[in-house]
Amino acid sequence: MHQVFGNKKAIAVFVVPALILYILVGFFPILQSMYYSLLDWDGIQPAKFIGLASYKDLFFTDTYGMDFNHSILNTLYLAVLSVFMQLPIALVLALVLARGVWGEKLYRTLYFIPVLVSSSVIGVMFLKIYQPEYGLLNTILNQLGLSSWTHDWLTESGTALISVMIPIVWQYIGYHMLLMYAAIKERDT
């Protein structure tokens, strides 16, 4: 092993291709996006250099600034609330499972499955659940005689943030639960 790490040519053989790929696929597009952000360009007509005017409009004008600032606050709310919801629920599940409940392995697997499912699939699934006319949630509410509780969950300002947060919390509870479960089991041994 010492010979491999001491051989600079062997290191270069492994590092240089990955570095080139990173530059082409990761770093170059970032630089290109930064350059494009300084242009007024629709992708067809000739580009016009406008400098930082778009950023000035974004942060300091009422046209874009209010919406942008509101979206930043919503993103922060989403991040903070989802973490503060995920971790306590995951801790409770980990503590219950670590006590040796019947079907412990099955529950561990079931709680971890949403982590393995693609975010795109989960997004489509929850779109179907929240769909206002035929979605599962509104259908259940209608069947229970709670028609006044039905909403257009993803477009109403009062329900949109929580409706987006629920799939995020649901998807990652299993990940945090498994980490905490492993730590509890390790501590107990």
PDB file of C-alpha atoms in Angstrom:
ATOM      1  CA  MET A   1       0.000   0.000   0.000  1.00  0.00           C
ATOM      2  CA  HIS A   2       2.874   2.337   0.841  1.00  0.00           C
ATOM      3  CA  GLN A   3       4.318   1.798  -2.651  1.00  0.00           C
ATOM      4  CA  VAL A   4       1.042   2.811  -4.312  1.00  0.00           C
ATOM      5  CA  PHE A   5       0.666   5.990  -2.257  1.00  0.00           C
ATOM      6  CA  GLY A   6       4.323   6.846  -2.816  1.00  0.00           C
ATOM      7  CA  ASN A   7       4.054   6.472  -6.617  1.00  0.00           C
ATOM      8  CA  LYS A   8       3.043   9.891  -7.978  1.00  0.00           C
ATOM      9  CA  LYS A   9       2.282   8.481 -11.448  1.00  0.00           C
ATOM     10  CA  ALA A  10      -0.183   5.957 -10.023  1.00  0.00           C
ATOM     11  CA  ILE A  11      -1.915   8.718  -8.080  1.00  0.00           C
ATOM     12  CA  ALA A  12      -2.115  10.884 -11.210  1.00  0.00           C
ATOM     13  CA  VAL A  13      -3.639   8.017 -13.216  1.00  0.00           C
ATOM     14  CA  PHE A  14      -6.564   7.887 -10.783  1.00  0.00           C
ATOM     15  CA  VAL A  15      -6.919  11.556  -9.868  1.00  0.00           C
ATOM     16  CA  VAL A  16      -6.479  13.348 -13.211  1.00  0.00           C
ATOM     17  CA  PRO A  17      -9.423  11.716 -15.081  1.00  0.00           C
ATOM     18  CA  ALA A  18     -11.770  12.420 -12.156  1.00  0.00           C
ATOM     19  CA  LEU A  19     -10.505  15.992 -11.925  1.00  0.00           C
ATOM     20  CA  ILE A  20     -11.030  16.561 -15.661  1.00  0.00           C
ATOM     21  CA  LEU A  21     -14.563  15.123 -15.422  1.00  0.00           C
ATOM     22  CA  TYR A  22     -15.331  17.354 -12.430  1.00  0.00           C
ATOM     23  CA  ILE A  23     -14.086  20.440 -14.271  1.00  0.00           C
ATOM     24  CA  LEU A  24     -16.107  19.636 -17.399  1.00  0.00           C
ATOM     25  CA  VAL A  25     -19.327  18.567 -15.710  1.00  0.00           C
ATOM     26  CA  GLY A  26     -19.277  20.570 -12.471  1.00  0.00           C
ATOM     27  CA  PHE A  27     -17.019  23.578 -12.477  1.00  0.00           C
ATOM     28  CA  PHE A  28     -17.296  24.777 -16.108  1.00  0.00           C
ATOM     29  CA  PRO A  29     -21.132  24.956 -16.095  1.00  0.00           C
ATOM     30  CA  ILE A  30     -21.012  26.997 -12.877  1.00  0.00           C
ATOM     31  CA  LEU A  31     -18.666  29.513 -14.478  1.00  0.00           C
ATOM     32  CA  GLN A  32     -20.794  29.580 -17.625  1.00  0.00           C
ATOM     33  CA  SER A  33     -23.955  30.227 -15.575  1.00  0.00           C
ATOM     34  CA  MET A  34     -22.227  33.074 -13.765  1.00  0.00           C
ATOM     35  CA  TYR A  35     -21.290  34.605 -17.123  1.00  0.00           C
ATOM     36  CA  TYR A  36     -24.824  34.180 -18.510  1.00  0.00           C
ATOM     37  CA  SER A  37     -26.262  35.892 -15.437  1.00  0.00           C
ATOM     38  CA  LEU A  38     -24.463  39.064 -16.495  1.00  0.00           C
ATOM     39  CA  LEU A  39     -26.223  39.111 -19.875  1.00  0.00           C
ATOM     40  CA  ASP A  40     -29.662  40.098 -21.112  1.00  0.00           C
ATOM     41  CA  TRP A  41     -30.155  37.169 -23.448  1.00  0.00           C
ATOM     42  CA  ASP A  42     -33.099  35.013 -24.454  1.00  0.00           C
ATOM     43  CA  GLY A  43     -30.882  32.330 -26.030  1.00  0.00           C
ATOM     44  CA  ILE A  44     -31.781  33.314 -29.598  1.00  0.00           C
ATOM     45  CA  GLN A  45     -31.153  37.025 -30.092  1.00  0.00           C
ATOM     46  CA  PRO A  46     -27.663  38.496 -29.657  1.00  0.00           C
ATOM     47  CA  ALA A  47     -26.657  38.819 -26.008  1.00  0.00           C
ATOM     48  CA  LYS A  48     -26.313  42.224 -24.386  1.00  0.00           C
ATOM     49  CA  PHE A  49     -23.971  42.670 -21.416  1.00  0.00           C
ATOM     50  CA  ILE A  50     -25.811  44.270 -18.472  1.00  0.00           C
ATOM     51  CA  GLY A  51     -23.436  43.476 -15.609  1.00  0.00           C
ATOM     52  CA  LEU A  52     -24.948  43.180 -12.149  1.00  0.00           C
ATOM     53  CA  ALA A  53     -28.249  44.887 -13.066  1.00  0.00           C
ATOM     54  CA  SER A  54     -30.216  41.631 -12.754  1.00  0.00           C
ATOM     55  CA  TYR A  55     -28.868  41.077  -9.256  1.00  0.00           C
ATOM     56  CA  LYS A  56     -29.692  44.677  -8.307  1.00  0.00           C
ATOM     57  CA  ASP A  57     -33.259  44.141  -9.568  1.00  0.00           C
ATOM     58  CA  LEU A  58     -33.507  40.846  -7.726  1.00  0.00           C
ATOM     59  CA  PHE A  59     -32.500  42.192  -4.337  1.00  0.00           C
ATOM     60  CA  PHE A  60     -33.555  45.836  -4.384  1.00  0.00           C
ATOM     61  CA  THR A  61     -36.629  46.375  -6.570  1.00  0.00           C
ATOM     62  CA  ASP A  62     -40.226  45.760  -5.611  1.00  0.00           C
ATOM     63  CA  THR A  63     -40.877  43.874  -8.839  1.00  0.00           C
ATOM     64  CA  TYR A  64     -38.596  40.940  -8.020  1.00  0.00           C
ATOM     65  CA  GLY A  65     -37.179  41.691  -4.596  1.00  0.00           C
ATOM     66  CA  MET A  66     -40.329  41.040  -2.568  1.00  0.00           C
ATOM     67  CA  ASP A  67     -40.953  37.670  -4.215  1.00  0.00           C
ATOM     68  CA  PHE A  68     -37.291  36.679  -3.948  1.00  0.00           C
ATOM     69  CA  ASN A  69     -37.033  37.640  -0.284  1.00  0.00           C
ATOM     70  CA  HIS A  70     -40.292  35.827   0.448  1.00  0.00           C
ATOM     71  CA  SER A  71     -39.013  32.698  -1.320  1.00  0.00           C
ATOM     72  CA  ILE A  72     -35.774  32.789   0.697  1.00  0.00           C
ATOM     73  CA  LEU A  73     -37.788  33.004   3.948  1.00  0.00           C
ATOM     74  CA  ASN A  74     -40.032  30.140   2.852  1.00  0.00           C
ATOM     75  CA  THR A  75     -36.972  28.031   2.057  1.00  0.00           C
ATOM     76  CA  LEU A  76     -35.519  28.728   5.498  1.00  0.00           C
ATOM     77  CA  TYR A  77     -38.856  27.861   7.151  1.00  0.00           C
ATOM     78  CA  LEU A  78     -39.022  24.654   5.148  1.00  0.00           C
ATOM     79  CA  ALA A  79     -35.492  23.629   6.099  1.00  0.00           C
ATOM     80  CA  VAL A  80     -35.777  24.458   9.789  1.00  0.00           C
ATOM     81  CA  LEU A  81     -39.265  23.043  10.311  1.00  0.00           C
ATOM     82  CA  SER A  82     -38.580  19.842   8.408  1.00  0.00           C
ATOM     83  CA  VAL A  83     -35.435  19.159  10.459  1.00  0.00           C
ATOM     84  CA  PHE A  84     -37.221  19.922  13.727  1.00  0.00           C
ATOM     85  CA  MET A  85     -40.004  17.563  12.695  1.00  0.00           C
ATOM     86  CA  GLN A  86     -37.793  14.781  11.297  1.00  0.00           C
ATOM     87  CA  LEU A  87     -35.362  14.419  14.175  1.00  0.00           C
ATOM     88  CA  PRO A  88     -37.830  14.020  17.070  1.00  0.00           C
ATOM     89  CA  ILE A  89     -39.999  11.575  15.124  1.00  0.00           C
ATOM     90  CA  ALA A  90     -36.905   9.630  14.032  1.00  0.00           C
ATOM     91  CA  LEU A  91     -35.623   9.541  17.628  1.00  0.00           C
ATOM     92  CA  VAL A  92     -38.919   8.183  18.963  1.00  0.00           C
ATOM     93  CA  LEU A  93     -39.023   5.512  16.244  1.00  0.00           C
ATOM     94  CA  ALA A  94     -35.375   4.566  16.900  1.00  0.00           C
ATOM     95  CA  LEU A  95     -35.962   4.284  20.645  1.00  0.00           C
ATOM     96  CA  VAL A  96     -39.055   2.129  20.141  1.00  0.00           C
ATOM     97  CA  LEU A  97     -37.325  -0.151  17.630  1.00  0.00           C
ATOM     98  CA  ALA A  98     -34.174  -0.450  19.727  1.00  0.00           C
ATOM     99  CA  ARG A  99     -36.214  -1.871  22.619  1.00  0.00           C
ATOM    100  CA  GLY A 100     -36.675  -5.053  20.604  1.00  0.00           C
ATOM    101  CA  VAL A 101     -40.246  -4.881  19.341  1.00  0.00           C
ATOM    102  CA  TRP A 102     -41.759  -7.747  17.416  1.00  0.00           C
ATOM    103  CA  GLY A 103     -40.939  -7.358  13.681  1.00  0.00           C
ATOM    104  CA  GLU A 104     -38.014  -5.019  14.345  1.00  0.00           C
ATOM    105  CA  LYS A 105     -36.239  -5.872  11.073  1.00  0.00           C
ATOM    106  CA  LEU A 106     -39.440  -5.427   9.077  1.00  0.00           C
ATOM    107  CA  TYR A 107     -40.116  -1.999  10.615  1.00  0.00           C
ATOM    108  CA  ARG A 108     -36.521  -0.900  10.004  1.00  0.00           C
ATOM    109  CA  THR A 109     -36.910  -1.834   6.358  1.00  0.00           C
ATOM    110  CA  LEU A 110     -40.325  -0.213   5.966  1.00  0.00           C
ATOM    111  CA  TYR A 111     -39.166   3.066   7.523  1.00  0.00           C
ATOM    112  CA  PHE A 112     -36.062   3.131   5.320  1.00  0.00           C
ATOM    113  CA  ILE A 113     -37.802   2.421   1.973  1.00  0.00           C
ATOM    114  CA  PRO A 114     -38.816   6.095   1.330  1.00  0.00           C
ATOM    115  CA  VAL A 115     -35.136   7.072   1.533  1.00  0.00           C
ATOM    116  CA  LEU A 116     -34.397   4.721  -1.364  1.00  0.00           C
ATOM    117  CA  VAL A 117     -37.230   5.982  -3.552  1.00  0.00           C
ATOM    118  CA  SER A 118     -36.366   8.781  -5.957  1.00  0.00           C
ATOM    119  CA  SER A 119     -37.457  12.284  -4.973  1.00  0.00           C
ATOM    120  CA  SER A 120     -39.133  12.564  -8.390  1.00  0.00           C
ATOM    121  CA  VAL A 121     -41.281   9.511  -7.717  1.00  0.00           C
ATOM    122  CA  ILE A 122     -42.238  10.828  -4.286  1.00  0.00           C
ATOM    123  CA  GLY A 123     -43.082  14.204  -5.822  1.00  0.00           C
ATOM    124  CA  VAL A 124     -45.402  12.619  -8.389  1.00  0.00           C
ATOM    125  CA  MET A 125     -46.981  10.413  -5.739  1.00  0.00           C
ATOM    126  CA  PHE A 126     -47.762  13.385  -3.485  1.00  0.00           C
ATOM    127  CA  LEU A 127     -49.056  15.375  -6.464  1.00  0.00           C
ATOM    128  CA  LYS A 128     -51.611  12.606  -6.909  1.00  0.00           C
ATOM    129  CA  ILE A 129     -52.436  12.657  -3.187  1.00  0.00           C
ATOM    130  CA  TYR A 130     -52.888  16.445  -3.126  1.00  0.00           C
ATOM    131  CA  GLN A 131     -54.691  16.749  -6.490  1.00  0.00           C
ATOM    132  CA  PRO A 132     -57.793  18.909  -5.791  1.00  0.00           C
ATOM    133  CA  GLU A 133     -60.424  17.025  -7.861  1.00  0.00           C
ATOM    134  CA  TYR A 134     -59.497  13.344  -7.553  1.00  0.00           C
ATOM    135  CA  GLY A 135     -56.603  13.315  -5.086  1.00  0.00           C
ATOM    136  CA  LEU A 136     -56.549  10.785  -2.287  1.00  0.00           C
ATOM    137  CA  LEU A 137     -56.592  13.348   0.527  1.00  0.00           C
ATOM    138  CA  ASN A 138     -59.629  15.299  -0.705  1.00  0.00           C
ATOM    139  CA  THR A 139     -61.410  12.071  -1.643  1.00  0.00           C
ATOM    140  CA  ILE A 140     -60.982  10.716   1.893  1.00  0.00           C
ATOM    141  CA  LEU A 141     -62.127  14.011   3.397  1.00  0.00           C
ATOM    142  CA  ASN A 142     -65.221  13.993   1.162  1.00  0.00           C
ATOM    143  CA  GLN A 143     -66.001  10.360   2.084  1.00  0.00           C
ATOM    144  CA  LEU A 144     -65.781  11.222   5.777  1.00  0.00           C
ATOM    145  CA  GLY A 145     -68.223  14.107   5.316  1.00  0.00           C
ATOM    146  CA  LEU A 146     -65.533  16.729   5.831  1.00  0.00           C
ATOM    147  CA  SER A 147     -65.945  18.452   2.472  1.00  0.00           C
ATOM    148  CA  SER A 148     -65.318  21.844   4.057  1.00  0.00           C
ATOM    149  CA  TRP A 149     -61.766  20.698   4.877  1.00  0.00           C
ATOM    150  CA  THR A 150     -60.852  20.011   1.244  1.00  0.00           C
ATOM    151  CA  HIS A 151     -58.352  22.387  -0.330  1.00  0.00           C
ATOM    152  CA  ASP A 152     -56.239  22.942  -3.370  1.00  0.00           C
ATOM    153  CA  TRP A 153     -53.317  21.933  -1.150  1.00  0.00           C
ATOM    154  CA  LEU A 154     -50.389  23.036  -3.289  1.00  0.00           C
ATOM    155  CA  THR A 155     -51.681  26.391  -4.520  1.00  0.00           C
ATOM    156  CA  GLU A 156     -53.323  27.945  -1.466  1.00  0.00           C
ATOM    157  CA  SER A 157     -50.946  30.091   0.557  1.00  0.00           C
ATOM    158  CA  GLY A 158     -52.146  28.667   3.859  1.00  0.00           C
ATOM    159  CA  THR A 159     -51.513  25.027   2.960  1.00  0.00           C
ATOM    160  CA  ALA A 160     -48.724  25.021   0.362  1.00  0.00           C
ATOM    161  CA  LEU A 161     -45.724  25.137   2.709  1.00  0.00           C
ATOM    162  CA  ILE A 162     -46.959  22.345   4.968  1.00  0.00           C
ATOM    163  CA  SER A 163     -48.005  20.298   1.922  1.00  0.00           C
ATOM    164  CA  VAL A 164     -44.471  20.522   0.549  1.00  0.00           C
ATOM    165  CA  MET A 165     -42.901  19.811   3.918  1.00  0.00           C
ATOM    166  CA  ILE A 166     -44.810  16.564   4.571  1.00  0.00           C
ATOM    167  CA  PRO A 167     -43.185  14.548   1.734  1.00  0.00           C
ATOM    168  CA  ILE A 168     -39.741  15.848   2.702  1.00  0.00           C
ATOM    169  CA  VAL A 169     -40.228  14.845   6.332  1.00  0.00           C
ATOM    170  CA  TRP A 170     -41.707  11.483   5.337  1.00  0.00           C
ATOM    171  CA  GLN A 171     -38.889  10.668   2.929  1.00  0.00           C
ATOM    172  CA  TYR A 172     -36.006  11.293   5.338  1.00  0.00           C
ATOM    173  CA  ILE A 173     -37.360  10.150   8.707  1.00  0.00           C
ATOM    174  CA  GLY A 174     -36.143   6.622   7.940  1.00  0.00           C
ATOM    175  CA  TYR A 175     -32.594   7.800   7.278  1.00  0.00           C
ATOM    176  CA  HIS A 176     -32.317   9.657  10.572  1.00  0.00           C
ATOM    177  CA  MET A 177     -34.109   6.846  12.384  1.00  0.00           C
ATOM    178  CA  LEU A 178     -31.618   4.275  11.104  1.00  0.00           C
ATOM    179  CA  LEU A 179     -28.619   6.396  12.161  1.00  0.00           C
ATOM    180  CA  MET A 180     -30.049   6.882  15.650  1.00  0.00           C
ATOM    181  CA  TYR A 181     -31.078   3.234  15.868  1.00  0.00           C
ATOM    182  CA  ALA A 182     -27.538   2.128  14.999  1.00  0.00           C
ATOM    183  CA  ALA A 183     -26.078   4.490  17.619  1.00  0.00           C
ATOM    184  CA  ILE A 184     -28.466   3.183  20.303  1.00  0.00           C
ATOM    185  CA  LYS A 185     -27.697  -0.434  19.432  1.00  0.00           C
ATOM    186  CA  GLU A 186     -23.947   0.284  19.429  1.00  0.00           C
ATOM    187  CA  ARG A 187     -24.178   1.966  22.830  1.00  0.00           C
ATOM    188  CA  ASP A 188     -26.131  -0.943  24.275  1.00  0.00           C
ATOM    189  CA  THR A 189     -23.573  -3.553  23.205  1.00  0.00           C
TER     190      THR A 189
END
